Every structure is written in C-alpha cells, then in structure tokens.
Coordinates of C-alpha atoms in Angstrom, one line a residue:
Chain A
M30 CA 135.7 177.7 -84.9
K31 CA 132.0 177.9 -84.5
P32 CA 131.2 178.5 -80.8
V33 CA 129.7 175.9 -79.0
P34 CA 126.9 176.3 -76.4
P35 CA 128.1 177.0 -73.1
A36 CA 126.9 173.9 -71.5
L37 CA 129.2 172.2 -74.3
A38 CA 132.4 174.1 -73.4
A39 CA 134.0 171.1 -71.5
L40 CA 134.1 169.3 -74.8
E41 CA 136.5 171.8 -76.3
R42 CA 138.6 170.8 -73.1
A43 CA 139.2 167.5 -74.9
L44 CA 141.3 169.3 -77.7
A45 CA 144.4 169.5 -76.1
G46 CA 147.0 167.6 -77.0
P47 CA 149.4 166.4 -79.5
E48 CA 146.8 165.9 -82.2
E49 CA 145.2 169.7 -81.4
P50 CA 146.4 171.3 -84.5
W51 CA 144.7 168.4 -86.8
L52 CA 141.7 168.6 -84.8
R53 CA 141.5 172.2 -84.8
E54 CA 142.0 172.5 -88.8
R55 CA 138.6 170.4 -89.2
L56 CA 136.8 172.2 -86.8
D57 CA 137.8 175.8 -88.3
L58 CA 136.5 174.4 -91.7
D59 CA 133.4 176.1 -92.9
P60 CA 130.0 173.8 -92.2
V61 CA 129.8 172.8 -96.1
A62 CA 133.7 171.6 -95.9
A63 CA 133.4 170.3 -92.3
R64 CA 130.5 168.1 -93.5
A65 CA 132.3 166.8 -96.6
A66 CA 135.1 166.1 -94.4
L67 CA 132.9 163.8 -91.9
P68 CA 133.3 160.5 -93.5
V69 CA 137.3 160.5 -93.5
A70 CA 137.8 162.5 -90.0
F71 CA 135.5 160.0 -87.9
P72 CA 137.4 156.9 -88.8
A73 CA 140.7 158.5 -87.5
L74 CA 138.8 160.4 -84.1
A75 CA 139.7 157.7 -81.3
R76 CA 143.3 156.8 -83.0
R77 CA 143.8 160.9 -83.2
A78 CA 141.8 162.2 -80.5
G79 CA 142.5 158.9 -78.0
R80 CA 140.5 157.5 -75.5
A81 CA 141.4 159.3 -72.4
G82 CA 138.3 160.0 -69.9
L83 CA 136.4 163.3 -69.4
A84 CA 135.0 165.0 -66.4
G85 CA 132.0 166.7 -64.8
R86 CA 128.4 167.2 -66.1
A87 CA 127.0 169.0 -69.4
E88 CA 123.2 170.6 -69.0
H89 CA 121.4 172.7 -71.7
A90 CA 117.9 172.8 -73.3
G91 CA 116.8 169.8 -71.6
V92 CA 119.8 167.7 -72.3
R93 CA 121.6 166.3 -69.2
V94 CA 125.0 164.2 -69.8
D95 CA 127.4 162.9 -67.4
L96 CA 130.8 163.5 -69.0
A97 CA 132.6 160.9 -66.7
A98 CA 131.3 158.4 -69.2
W99 CA 132.8 160.0 -72.1
R100 CA 136.2 159.8 -74.0
R101 CA 138.4 162.6 -75.7
C102 CA 137.1 160.9 -79.3
D103 CA 133.5 161.4 -78.2
A104 CA 133.9 164.9 -77.5
V105 CA 136.3 165.7 -80.3
G106 CA 133.2 164.0 -82.7
T107 CA 130.7 165.8 -81.2
L108 CA 132.6 169.0 -81.6
L109 CA 133.0 167.9 -85.3
L110 CA 129.3 167.6 -86.0
H111 CA 128.6 170.7 -84.4
A112 CA 131.2 172.4 -86.8
A113 CA 129.2 170.8 -90.1
D114 CA 125.8 171.7 -88.9
P115 CA 123.2 171.2 -90.3
V116 CA 124.2 167.6 -90.7
D117 CA 121.2 166.0 -92.2
D118 CA 119.9 162.9 -91.3
A119 CA 121.4 160.7 -94.1
T120 CA 124.6 162.1 -93.2
L121 CA 124.4 161.0 -90.0
V122 CA 122.9 157.3 -90.7
D123 CA 125.7 156.9 -93.2
L124 CA 128.3 157.7 -90.6
F125 CA 126.7 155.2 -88.4
L126 CA 126.2 152.3 -91.0
R127 CA 129.6 152.6 -92.4
G128 CA 131.4 153.4 -89.0
D129 CA 133.2 150.9 -86.8
L130 CA 132.4 150.0 -83.6
E131 CA 134.1 152.9 -82.4
E132 CA 132.7 155.4 -84.4
R133 CA 129.2 154.4 -83.8
T134 CA 130.2 154.5 -80.2
I135 CA 131.1 158.3 -80.6
L136 CA 128.1 158.8 -82.9
L137 CA 125.8 157.7 -80.2
R138 CA 127.3 159.7 -77.4
A139 CA 127.2 162.9 -79.9
A140 CA 123.5 161.9 -80.1
T141 CA 122.8 162.3 -76.2
V142 CA 123.5 166.3 -76.5
R143 CA 122.3 166.6 -80.1
P144 CA 118.7 167.9 -80.6
L145 CA 116.5 164.4 -81.6
C146 CA 116.1 164.0 -85.3
A147 CA 115.1 160.9 -87.3
A148 CA 118.9 159.5 -87.5
T149 CA 118.5 159.3 -83.6
S150 CA 115.8 157.2 -84.2
R151 CA 117.7 155.0 -86.6
F152 CA 120.6 154.6 -84.1
L153 CA 118.4 153.7 -81.5
D154 CA 116.9 150.9 -83.6
E155 CA 120.1 149.7 -84.5
I156 CA 121.3 149.4 -81.0
Q157 CA 118.1 147.2 -80.5
R158 CA 118.8 144.9 -83.3
T159 CA 122.6 144.7 -82.5
N160 CA 124.1 143.6 -79.6
V161 CA 126.8 145.3 -78.5
G162 CA 127.7 146.4 -75.2
A163 CA 129.4 149.6 -75.8
H164 CA 126.8 150.8 -77.9
L165 CA 123.8 150.2 -75.3
E166 CA 126.0 152.0 -72.7
A167 CA 126.5 155.0 -75.0
A168 CA 122.7 155.4 -76.0
C169 CA 121.2 154.6 -72.6
L170 CA 123.4 155.2 -69.8
D171 CA 124.7 158.4 -68.4
S172 CA 122.4 160.8 -70.2
N173 CA 118.7 161.3 -70.5
L174 CA 118.4 160.3 -74.2
L175 CA 115.9 157.6 -73.7
V176 CA 113.5 159.7 -71.9
R177 CA 113.7 162.9 -73.8
A178 CA 113.3 160.6 -76.8
L179 CA 110.3 159.3 -75.4
D180 CA 108.7 162.4 -73.9
G181 CA 110.0 164.1 -77.2
G182 CA 107.6 161.8 -79.3
L183 CA 110.5 160.5 -80.9
L184 CA 110.2 156.9 -79.3
A185 CA 106.9 155.5 -78.8
R186 CA 106.0 153.6 -75.5
D187 CA 106.7 150.3 -76.8
R188 CA 110.2 151.2 -78.6
F189 CA 111.3 152.8 -75.4
D190 CA 110.0 149.8 -73.1
R191 CA 112.1 147.2 -75.5
L192 CA 115.1 149.4 -75.0
V193 CA 114.7 149.6 -71.4
L194 CA 114.3 145.8 -71.5
K195 CA 117.7 145.4 -73.5
A196 CA 119.6 147.5 -71.4
A197 CA 118.0 145.0 -68.4
F198 CA 118.9 141.9 -70.4
N199 CA 122.4 143.3 -70.6
D200 CA 122.2 144.4 -66.8
L201 CA 123.1 147.9 -67.5
P202 CA 122.4 150.1 -64.1
L203 CA 119.0 151.9 -63.6
A204 CA 120.6 154.5 -61.7
R205 CA 122.7 155.3 -64.9
M206 CA 119.6 155.2 -67.1
D207 CA 118.6 159.6 -66.2
D208 CA 115.2 159.6 -65.7
V209 CA 114.0 156.1 -66.6
R210 CA 113.0 155.3 -63.4
A211 CA 110.5 158.0 -63.5
R212 CA 108.7 156.5 -66.5
P213 CA 107.3 153.3 -65.3
G214 CA 104.9 151.4 -67.1
T215 CA 102.7 148.2 -66.9
E216 CA 104.1 146.6 -70.1
L217 CA 107.3 147.2 -69.5
T218 CA 106.7 146.0 -65.9
R219 CA 105.3 142.6 -67.3
M220 CA 108.2 142.0 -69.5
L221 CA 110.7 142.7 -66.6
L222 CA 108.9 140.3 -64.5
D223 CA 108.8 137.6 -67.2
L224 CA 112.7 138.1 -67.7
A225 CA 113.0 137.8 -63.8
T226 CA 111.1 134.3 -64.1
E227 CA 113.2 133.0 -67.0
R228 CA 116.0 133.9 -65.6
E229 CA 115.3 132.2 -62.3
A230 CA 114.2 129.1 -63.9
A231 CA 117.5 129.0 -65.5
G232 CA 119.5 129.6 -62.4
R233 CA 120.7 132.7 -63.9
P234 CA 121.2 136.3 -61.9
V235 CA 118.0 138.7 -62.3
W236 CA 118.4 142.2 -63.4
R237 CA 118.8 144.1 -59.6
D238 CA 116.8 146.7 -60.4
T239 CA 113.6 144.9 -61.6
L240 CA 111.8 145.7 -58.7
R241 CA 112.8 149.2 -58.5
L242 CA 111.5 149.9 -61.8
A243 CA 108.3 147.5 -61.6
A244 CA 107.2 149.1 -58.4
G245 CA 106.5 152.0 -60.4
A246 CA 103.6 150.6 -62.2
P247 CA 102.9 147.3 -60.6
V248 CA 101.1 144.5 -62.5
A249 CA 99.8 140.7 -60.8
G250 CA 102.9 139.5 -59.1
T251 CA 104.7 142.8 -58.5
I252 CA 103.8 143.1 -54.9
A253 CA 104.9 139.5 -54.1
R254 CA 108.2 139.5 -55.7
V255 CA 108.8 142.7 -53.7
L256 CA 107.7 141.2 -50.5
G257 CA 109.5 138.0 -51.1
A258 CA 112.9 140.1 -51.8
L259 CA 112.6 141.2 -48.2
E260 CA 113.8 138.1 -46.8
H261 CA 116.7 137.2 -49.9
G262 CA 119.8 136.3 -49.0
D263 CA 121.2 138.9 -50.9
A264 CA 121.9 142.1 -49.7
T265 CA 121.3 144.2 -53.1
T266 CA 117.9 142.1 -53.4
R267 CA 116.6 143.1 -50.3
L268 CA 117.5 147.1 -50.9
A269 CA 115.9 146.8 -54.2
G270 CA 112.9 145.1 -52.2
A271 CA 112.8 147.8 -49.9
E272 CA 113.2 150.7 -52.3
A273 CA 110.3 149.1 -54.1
L274 CA 108.1 148.9 -51.2
V275 CA 108.6 153.0 -50.8
T276 CA 107.6 153.3 -54.4
L277 CA 104.5 151.4 -53.7
G278 CA 103.6 153.7 -51.2
R279 CA 101.0 151.1 -49.9
R280 CA 100.1 151.3 -46.2
D281 CA 98.6 147.9 -46.3
L282 CA 102.2 146.7 -47.0
V283 CA 103.9 148.7 -44.0
A284 CA 103.6 145.8 -41.8
Y285 CA 106.3 143.9 -43.7
A286 CA 108.6 146.6 -43.8
A287 CA 108.1 146.8 -39.7
E288 CA 108.3 143.2 -39.5
R289 CA 111.6 142.6 -41.3
L290 CA 113.4 146.2 -39.8
P291 CA 114.3 144.4 -36.6
R292 CA 116.3 141.5 -38.5
E293 CA 118.0 143.7 -41.0
P294 CA 121.5 144.0 -40.5
R295 CA 122.5 146.5 -43.5
P296 CA 122.2 149.8 -42.8
D297 CA 121.3 151.1 -46.2
V298 CA 118.4 148.7 -46.4
R299 CA 117.6 149.5 -42.9
A300 CA 117.1 153.2 -44.0
S301 CA 114.9 152.2 -46.8
L302 CA 112.8 150.3 -44.5
E303 CA 112.3 152.6 -42.2
R304 CA 111.2 155.2 -44.9
A305 CA 108.4 152.3 -45.8
V306 CA 107.4 152.2 -42.0
A307 CA 107.0 156.0 -42.2
L308 CA 104.1 155.9 -45.0
S309 CA 101.8 154.8 -41.9
Chain B
M13 CA 161.4 133.4 -83.4
K14 CA 158.8 136.1 -83.5
I15 CA 157.4 136.9 -86.8
F16 CA 155.6 139.6 -88.6
E17 CA 153.5 137.9 -91.8
P18 CA 153.2 140.6 -93.9
H19 CA 150.9 139.1 -96.5
I20 CA 148.4 136.6 -95.7
H21 CA 144.4 136.3 -96.7
M22 CA 143.1 135.2 -93.2
F23 CA 139.6 135.9 -94.2
S24 CA 139.8 132.4 -96.3
R25 CA 141.4 130.5 -93.4
V26 CA 140.0 128.4 -91.0
T27 CA 140.4 128.9 -87.1
D28 CA 142.6 126.2 -87.1
D29 CA 145.5 128.4 -89.0
Y30 CA 145.2 130.7 -86.2
E31 CA 146.1 128.4 -83.8
R32 CA 148.9 127.2 -85.6
L33 CA 150.1 130.5 -86.5
A34 CA 149.9 131.4 -82.8
L35 CA 151.9 128.3 -81.9
A36 CA 154.5 129.2 -84.3
D37 CA 155.2 132.7 -82.9
V38 CA 153.5 134.4 -85.8
R39 CA 152.7 137.5 -83.7
V40 CA 151.2 139.9 -86.2
V41 CA 149.4 139.2 -89.7
L42 CA 148.7 141.8 -92.1
E43 CA 145.8 141.2 -94.5
P44 CA 146.1 142.8 -97.9
A45 CA 142.7 143.7 -99.4
F46 CA 142.3 141.3 -102.5
W47 CA 139.9 139.6 -104.8
L48 CA 137.5 136.6 -103.1
G49 CA 137.9 134.1 -106.2
Q50 CA 135.4 135.3 -108.1
P51 CA 134.3 138.9 -109.3
R52 CA 132.4 141.0 -107.1
T53 CA 129.2 142.6 -109.0
T54 CA 128.5 145.6 -106.4
V55 CA 130.3 148.1 -104.5
G56 CA 128.6 146.8 -101.1
A57 CA 130.4 143.3 -101.6
F58 CA 133.5 145.3 -101.1
V59 CA 132.4 147.2 -98.5
D60 CA 131.3 144.4 -96.3
Y61 CA 134.6 142.6 -97.2
F62 CA 136.3 145.9 -96.0
D63 CA 134.3 146.0 -92.9
T64 CA 135.4 142.5 -92.3
L65 CA 138.8 143.2 -92.5
V66 CA 138.9 145.9 -90.1
G67 CA 136.3 144.4 -87.7
W68 CA 135.4 140.6 -87.7
E69 CA 138.7 139.4 -88.8
R70 CA 140.7 141.9 -86.3
F71 CA 138.8 140.5 -83.5
R72 CA 138.9 137.0 -84.6
A73 CA 142.8 137.2 -84.6
S74 CA 142.9 138.9 -81.5
Q75 CA 140.9 135.7 -79.8
F76 CA 144.0 134.0 -80.8
G77 CA 146.6 136.3 -79.3
I78 CA 147.4 137.5 -82.7
H79 CA 147.5 141.2 -83.9
H80 CA 145.8 141.6 -87.1
V81 CA 146.4 145.0 -89.4
C82 CA 145.6 145.4 -92.8
T83 CA 146.0 147.3 -96.0
M84 CA 142.8 148.7 -98.0
A85 CA 142.6 148.8 -101.9
L86 CA 140.7 148.5 -104.8
N87 CA 142.8 145.3 -106.2
P88 CA 144.4 145.0 -109.9
R89 CA 142.1 142.1 -111.1
E90 CA 138.9 143.9 -110.1
A91 CA 140.3 147.1 -111.3
N92 CA 139.2 146.2 -114.6
D93 CA 135.7 145.8 -113.7
D94 CA 133.6 148.7 -114.7
R95 CA 130.6 147.4 -112.6
V96 CA 132.6 148.4 -109.3
N97 CA 135.9 150.1 -109.9
A98 CA 135.0 153.5 -109.9
D99 CA 132.4 153.4 -106.8
V100 CA 135.1 151.3 -105.0
L101 CA 137.4 154.1 -105.5
A102 CA 135.0 156.7 -104.1
V103 CA 134.5 154.6 -100.6
L104 CA 138.6 153.9 -100.1
P105 CA 139.4 157.2 -98.7
R106 CA 137.3 156.9 -95.2
Y107 CA 138.3 153.1 -95.0
L108 CA 142.1 154.6 -95.4
E109 CA 141.7 156.1 -91.8
K110 CA 140.2 153.2 -90.2
D111 CA 141.8 151.8 -87.0
G112 CA 144.4 149.0 -88.2
V113 CA 144.6 150.4 -91.6
V114 CA 148.5 150.7 -92.1
G115 CA 148.7 150.8 -95.9
V116 CA 147.5 150.9 -99.5
G117 CA 147.0 147.4 -101.2
E118 CA 147.2 145.0 -103.0
I119 CA 147.6 147.8 -106.0
G120 CA 149.4 147.1 -109.0
L121 CA 149.1 145.4 -112.3
D122 CA 147.6 142.3 -113.4
D123 CA 146.6 141.8 -117.2
Q124 CA 148.6 145.1 -117.3
T125 CA 145.7 147.0 -119.0
P126 CA 145.4 150.7 -119.3
T127 CA 142.6 150.8 -116.9
E128 CA 144.3 148.9 -114.3
E129 CA 147.0 151.7 -114.7
K130 CA 144.6 154.7 -114.2
F131 CA 143.4 152.7 -111.0
F132 CA 146.8 152.1 -109.8
L133 CA 147.7 155.8 -110.1
A134 CA 144.7 157.0 -108.7
Q135 CA 145.4 154.7 -105.8
V136 CA 149.3 155.9 -105.4
D137 CA 147.8 159.6 -104.9
L138 CA 145.4 158.2 -101.9
A139 CA 148.4 156.7 -100.5
K140 CA 150.1 159.9 -100.8
A141 CA 147.0 161.8 -99.6
H142 CA 146.7 159.7 -96.4
G143 CA 150.4 159.2 -95.7
L144 CA 150.4 155.7 -96.2
P145 CA 152.9 153.0 -97.7
I146 CA 151.7 150.9 -100.7
L147 CA 151.8 147.2 -101.0
I148 CA 152.0 146.2 -104.8
H149 CA 150.6 143.3 -106.3
T150 CA 152.9 142.2 -109.3
P151 CA 151.7 140.2 -112.1
H152 CA 151.9 136.6 -112.3
R153 CA 152.0 136.4 -116.2
N154 CA 154.9 138.6 -118.0
K155 CA 156.3 139.3 -114.7
R156 CA 159.4 140.8 -115.4
R157 CA 157.5 143.7 -118.0
G158 CA 154.8 144.3 -114.9
F159 CA 157.4 145.0 -112.9
E160 CA 159.5 147.4 -115.0
R161 CA 156.1 149.1 -115.6
I162 CA 155.1 149.6 -112.3
I163 CA 158.7 151.0 -111.6
D164 CA 158.2 153.6 -114.7
L165 CA 155.0 154.3 -113.4
L166 CA 155.9 155.0 -109.7
R167 CA 158.9 157.1 -110.9
D168 CA 156.5 159.3 -112.9
A169 CA 154.4 159.9 -109.9
K170 CA 157.3 160.7 -108.0
F171 CA 156.0 158.5 -105.1
P172 CA 158.9 158.0 -102.1
W173 CA 160.5 154.3 -103.1
G174 CA 160.8 154.4 -99.3
H175 CA 157.3 153.7 -99.1
V176 CA 157.1 150.8 -101.9
L177 CA 157.0 147.5 -101.2
L178 CA 157.0 145.3 -104.7
D179 CA 155.4 142.1 -103.6
H180 CA 155.6 138.6 -105.4
G181 CA 159.2 139.1 -106.4
N182 CA 161.8 136.2 -107.6
E183 CA 165.6 135.9 -108.6
E184 CA 164.4 137.0 -111.8
T185 CA 163.0 140.7 -110.4
I186 CA 165.0 141.2 -107.3
A187 CA 167.7 142.8 -109.6
L188 CA 165.4 145.4 -110.9
T189 CA 164.2 146.7 -107.7
R190 CA 167.4 146.8 -105.3
D191 CA 169.0 150.2 -106.3
L192 CA 165.5 151.9 -106.2
G193 CA 165.2 152.1 -102.4
C194 CA 161.9 150.0 -102.1
V195 CA 161.2 147.1 -100.2
S196 CA 161.2 143.6 -101.8
G197 CA 158.4 141.2 -101.1
F198 CA 158.9 137.3 -101.8
S199 CA 155.9 134.8 -101.3
I200 CA 156.8 131.5 -100.5
Y201 CA 154.1 128.8 -101.7
P202 CA 154.8 125.4 -101.4
N203 CA 154.6 124.6 -105.4
T204 CA 154.5 127.7 -107.2
K205 CA 156.0 131.2 -106.9
M206 CA 158.9 131.2 -104.6
D207 CA 160.1 128.1 -102.4
V208 CA 161.8 127.7 -99.0
H209 CA 165.1 126.8 -100.7
R210 CA 165.0 129.3 -103.5
M211 CA 164.2 132.0 -100.9
V212 CA 167.3 130.8 -98.6
A213 CA 169.6 131.0 -102.1
V214 CA 168.2 134.5 -102.5
V215 CA 169.0 135.5 -98.9
R216 CA 172.7 134.3 -98.8
E217 CA 173.3 136.5 -102.5
Y218 CA 171.4 139.7 -101.5
G219 CA 171.2 139.4 -97.8
V220 CA 168.1 140.7 -95.8
D221 CA 168.2 144.6 -96.2
R222 CA 164.9 145.7 -97.2
I223 CA 163.5 142.0 -97.6
V224 CA 160.2 140.7 -96.3
V225 CA 158.8 137.5 -97.0
N226 CA 155.4 136.2 -96.4
S227 CA 153.0 133.0 -97.3
A228 CA 150.6 135.1 -99.0
A229 CA 148.1 132.0 -97.8
D230 CA 144.6 132.5 -99.3
W231 CA 141.7 130.3 -100.9
G232 CA 144.2 128.1 -102.9
I233 CA 146.8 125.8 -102.0
S234 CA 149.2 127.3 -100.1
D235 CA 150.6 127.1 -96.6
P236 CA 150.1 129.8 -93.8
L237 CA 153.2 128.4 -91.8
M238 CA 155.7 129.0 -94.7
I239 CA 157.6 131.9 -93.0
P240 CA 158.1 129.4 -89.5
K241 CA 159.4 126.8 -92.3
L242 CA 161.7 129.5 -93.7
V243 CA 163.0 130.6 -90.3
Q244 CA 163.8 126.9 -89.5
A245 CA 165.8 126.8 -92.8
L246 CA 167.4 129.8 -92.7
L247 CA 168.7 128.8 -89.1
R248 CA 169.6 125.4 -90.5
A249 CA 171.6 126.9 -93.4
G250 CA 173.5 128.8 -90.7
F251 CA 172.3 132.5 -90.7
P252 CA 172.2 134.1 -87.4
D253 CA 169.2 134.5 -85.1
A254 CA 169.6 138.3 -85.4
T255 CA 169.5 138.4 -89.3
V256 CA 166.3 136.3 -89.5
E257 CA 164.8 138.2 -86.9
Q258 CA 165.4 141.2 -89.2
L259 CA 164.0 139.4 -91.9
V260 CA 160.6 138.3 -90.3
W261 CA 160.2 140.7 -87.6
K262 CA 162.1 144.1 -87.8
N263 CA 161.7 144.7 -91.7
P264 CA 158.1 144.3 -92.3
I265 CA 157.6 146.9 -88.9
A266 CA 160.0 149.2 -90.1
F267 CA 158.1 149.5 -93.5
F268 CA 154.4 149.6 -92.0
A269 CA 155.4 151.8 -89.2
Q270 CA 155.7 154.4 -91.6
S271 CA 152.4 154.4 -91.5
G272 CA 152.3 155.8 -87.8
R273 CA 149.5 153.7 -87.0
L274 CA 151.5 150.5 -85.4
D275 CA 152.4 150.2 -81.9
V276 CA 155.6 148.8 -82.2
A277 CA 156.0 148.2 -78.3
A278 CA 152.5 146.5 -78.1
L279 CA 153.1 144.1 -81.2
D280 CA 155.6 142.3 -78.7
R281 CA 152.9 141.1 -76.5
P282 CA 149.5 139.6 -77.3
P283 CA 146.6 141.5 -77.7
T284 CA 144.8 142.0 -74.7
A285 CA 141.5 140.3 -75.8
S286 CA 139.2 138.1 -73.7
R287 CA 137.3 135.5 -74.6
R288 CA 134.3 137.1 -72.7
E289 CA 134.5 139.8 -75.0
T290 CA 132.4 140.0 -78.1
H291 CA 132.6 141.8 -81.7
D292 CA 129.1 143.2 -82.7
G293 CA 127.5 140.8 -80.2
N294 CA 129.4 137.5 -81.4
T295 CA 132.1 135.5 -80.4
I296 CA 134.2 132.3 -81.6
L297 CA 132.9 130.3 -78.9
R298 CA 130.0 128.5 -80.2
G299 CA 128.6 127.9 -76.6
Q300 CA 131.8 126.8 -75.2
D301 CA 133.2 128.1 -71.6
P302 CA 135.5 131.0 -72.3
E303 CA 137.5 129.9 -69.5
R304 CA 138.3 126.4 -71.0
S305 CA 138.1 127.1 -74.7

C-alpha cells in the first residue's frame, strides 16, 4: 500500500473491519490498476466500508479537517484515490457525475483533504446547482475547503459568496465553516441581509449567523440590524448581535452594549456585551 | 400476509400504485431493468434510467413505506440494437456495484438471435464476476424453444443453477426447469401470461419449493396487485399460511439474498424515510405539509 501523509494516518484506522481484506486488496494495487478499479470500487464503498463515524482532526499542507464529521466510507474512498494518484480531473468528474448520492458525498469529503484541482471546482459548481444537504455539508462544513479554494484562486469571490449564501439558505452553522468568518465581504453581507429580509417578510427563521458574518463587512442597514438584535426575544439572536457588535469594533456603538448589559440574563450574551463595552 | 414482489416496473407506475401496494402489505418491490416501451438510441438514456432505479425510484418507494431493490442489465430486446448494446455493457460493471442492486436482469432471450445470445452470455459472466444471481426474461414467442436454449447456454457456461431465476414461466415450461435446481418465476397478468386460477393449479401440482410469483406490472395492461390477489386465492383454496408465506416472501428473499446485499431483518420493517427528506433536493410532496400528507 502506498504510504499516506502522516496527517492522514487517522484515515487508515478506518480500514479495520470485516471488509478489510477487500479494501486492502484495492489499496495494494499499483496506481494504474487502482485508477482503473475506481468506477467499480466507489459504488460499493458505503456498503463495504460502512458509515461508522471517525474522530480526531487532520492537518497538513494548509488543509484542516475535522474527522468527527467523516464516516468510514469517506476515509476509505480518500485512501483509494490516494492509492490511484495521480487521478486526473476527467476521472474525478466522471466518478462524481456517475456516482449516486453516497458516492458524491465520499468524493466531496475526499476533496477537502486533496489538492485543489479543476475537478474540485466542478464539484463545487454541482453542489451549487443541486440542492443536496449532505453534499453541502460535506463540502462546506468541517474543513477549510471553501477558504482554501478562495485563497488559492480556484473560487472567484462571487462564487465563494454564492456558496456561503447557499449554506446560509440551508441553515448550516458558520462555526463549522472553517475560516469563512475571517473572509467577510460587502456583497456577501448584502445578499445575507436581503435573505434575512425575505425570511422575515415570510415569517420564517433567519439564518442565525447572519449578523456574525455581516459585521465583518458591514453595509447600509447592518448596524441597525445588529443593534436591534440586542433587544431580540430570542437569546441566540441576541448572542449573534452581541458578537457582531464586538466584530464591528466601533466605539460609537459601545453605549448600546452598556445599556443592554444590566438587563441581559444570559451569561454567554453578557460575556460578549462586556467585550463590546471593553472597546471603549 | 407480507409480500416481496420480485418483478415489477415501478418506473412506469403512479403513486396510487405505491399506496395500494403498501396497503396490501407489499413490503419490498424488486424492479428489473428492462426496456421502456420504445427503443433507446443512446447509452445516456440507459444511464439515466439506471440512475433512476438506484436513486429516485428507491426514494419514491421509501416514501410509501416500501423497500425498493433492483436488478441491472441490458435487456434482450435492446441487446439486438447495435446503437447501444456494447456501450451499455461497458457501463454495467459500476452499476452492478451500486447499493440496492441485488442481481443481473432482465437478461435472456426475446427474438432468440445470435446477438441476444452474445450479450446474454456476456452478462452471465458479469454476474459471476460480481457474485450476483441472474433474473432471466424468457421469450413470449416460441417460449419452450427459448427456455431450452437458455438452459443449454447456462449449462455450457457452468453458471450455478441456484443463482438462476427463469421468469415468465407457465405450465408448459415448469417441467423443463424443476430438475435443474433453479428458481421458477411466474408472472400473473389480468388477461395474458399466467392468471390467478392457473397459478393456484400450478402450486397444487408442484408445491412452492423454488417457485416465485410476480405481477410484472409495467406500462401495459397489468395489475400491481396480482400477488395480493393470488394470496387470497391460495388461502381460499385451503393452502396453509406458511405455504403461501414461503411463496410470496421467503422464496424471493432466499434467492436475492444470495447477492449478499439484502438486509433480511430490515425488510420486515418499513424503511425509515421521513417525508421531510429529499432525494437530490426533490420530494414527492408538491408543496404539501409533510406531517399531513
């Protein structure tokens, strides 16, 4: 079996189990044979390797992944691709487009730890075009793939913004989108605030992280929303508002935090308000 | 009486049929890949159909509390079509490994041409390579001769008889197949093929060992409730519950479980799908409240 980078050693632990001989047989193939076997191996992965969860983190060469979100089949799929490397973009795209929902999820998880390539870009286009929650989660959460793709030039800013907006539309948590909070943008803020307005008009819940991300690149209307959130009846909205106030970092707004602080019952919200007051 | 319907083309049926099947205690449907009423002209049309069998149709069945499994194949009718036959054969290996695929079928003979035989044998080899049983479509014309030819081809190929389901049989063909060790399939139609009364007579004469029954319901005049109707006829004729259960539940499970891909215990319970779930972002709800539909 081709050695894997030390940072991905945790994936090898996923091999243990009754199907280990079948898996090892494929991992031991030379790269040419391993590549040829991919179209038939991938459909069987979830069935053979199973969906039991992993644990731990993987970090290497600018890649950061929370393996707690991974299943055994994701790890085995990633190792199969590694054994078959170099796998060209056409092969990866063929695996994705001819794969079922599970195979696509495995490929997306693998993409979060593999080098960026044209196939990664196509995968992200596909999850933008379709509307599969599991695929959005696999690509956008629990890794820094989106930010890596933005910083690496694979995703233009507008594509990055639309992917984050789609994640927000599907109510995925910002806290699991590694580093996205550190890449705010005014156009993204405008789209998020527009979405919030639409949701409010329809009486539907607003993405809970709207203000956290909007505060990093405020546009007209952002401040009013943040201040309004401080008095919201829902504590998670107040917490987002208080955190956004800290992110905004404006001394002229400190008075609003100070005014709310004595009346705020929730310790976590109070802690954020105190940080905002400390800006003065 | 719980029922495993081992041959039904749900792709062609409406949602009312799923509701009626569920109410009649049909817990599993097996959908063999077949033709679509008119010839396909590109391999892409097959690929989209195969994707539906392992994707949307499986999801759609689950939304009505029914397990959906399938068999994959280039069917014998279109095996004669050189526009698609070789290309379909080339994509089959990856589809034979997909979740929900428990056999190779419908393969077999239709017009009984040399080309059909070539692609039949190629798919018998695929079944061996993937460790899957085969579901065989037998000809509607010159049926006895077709049965005999298929049997000769399988004997020459040394394919294990226990992994063979010879479908669409009748009183004329069952005598050919009983001693082989294969499973004999009977399709019950409202007006053609076998009917309920003839099937009761077959069970009376041959018993239920290595026999399965199906509706083969498809795009034409056919009835997806033929097996529940047969169950009632058999019970009225005095057959014990255990005999009928073996025919409509245990036999098809025993045959397709040879794929190693049937979770037999799970088949007893409806799939756990919620109507809040989607497949590729799509639902069957058409805007309805999932809690009230």
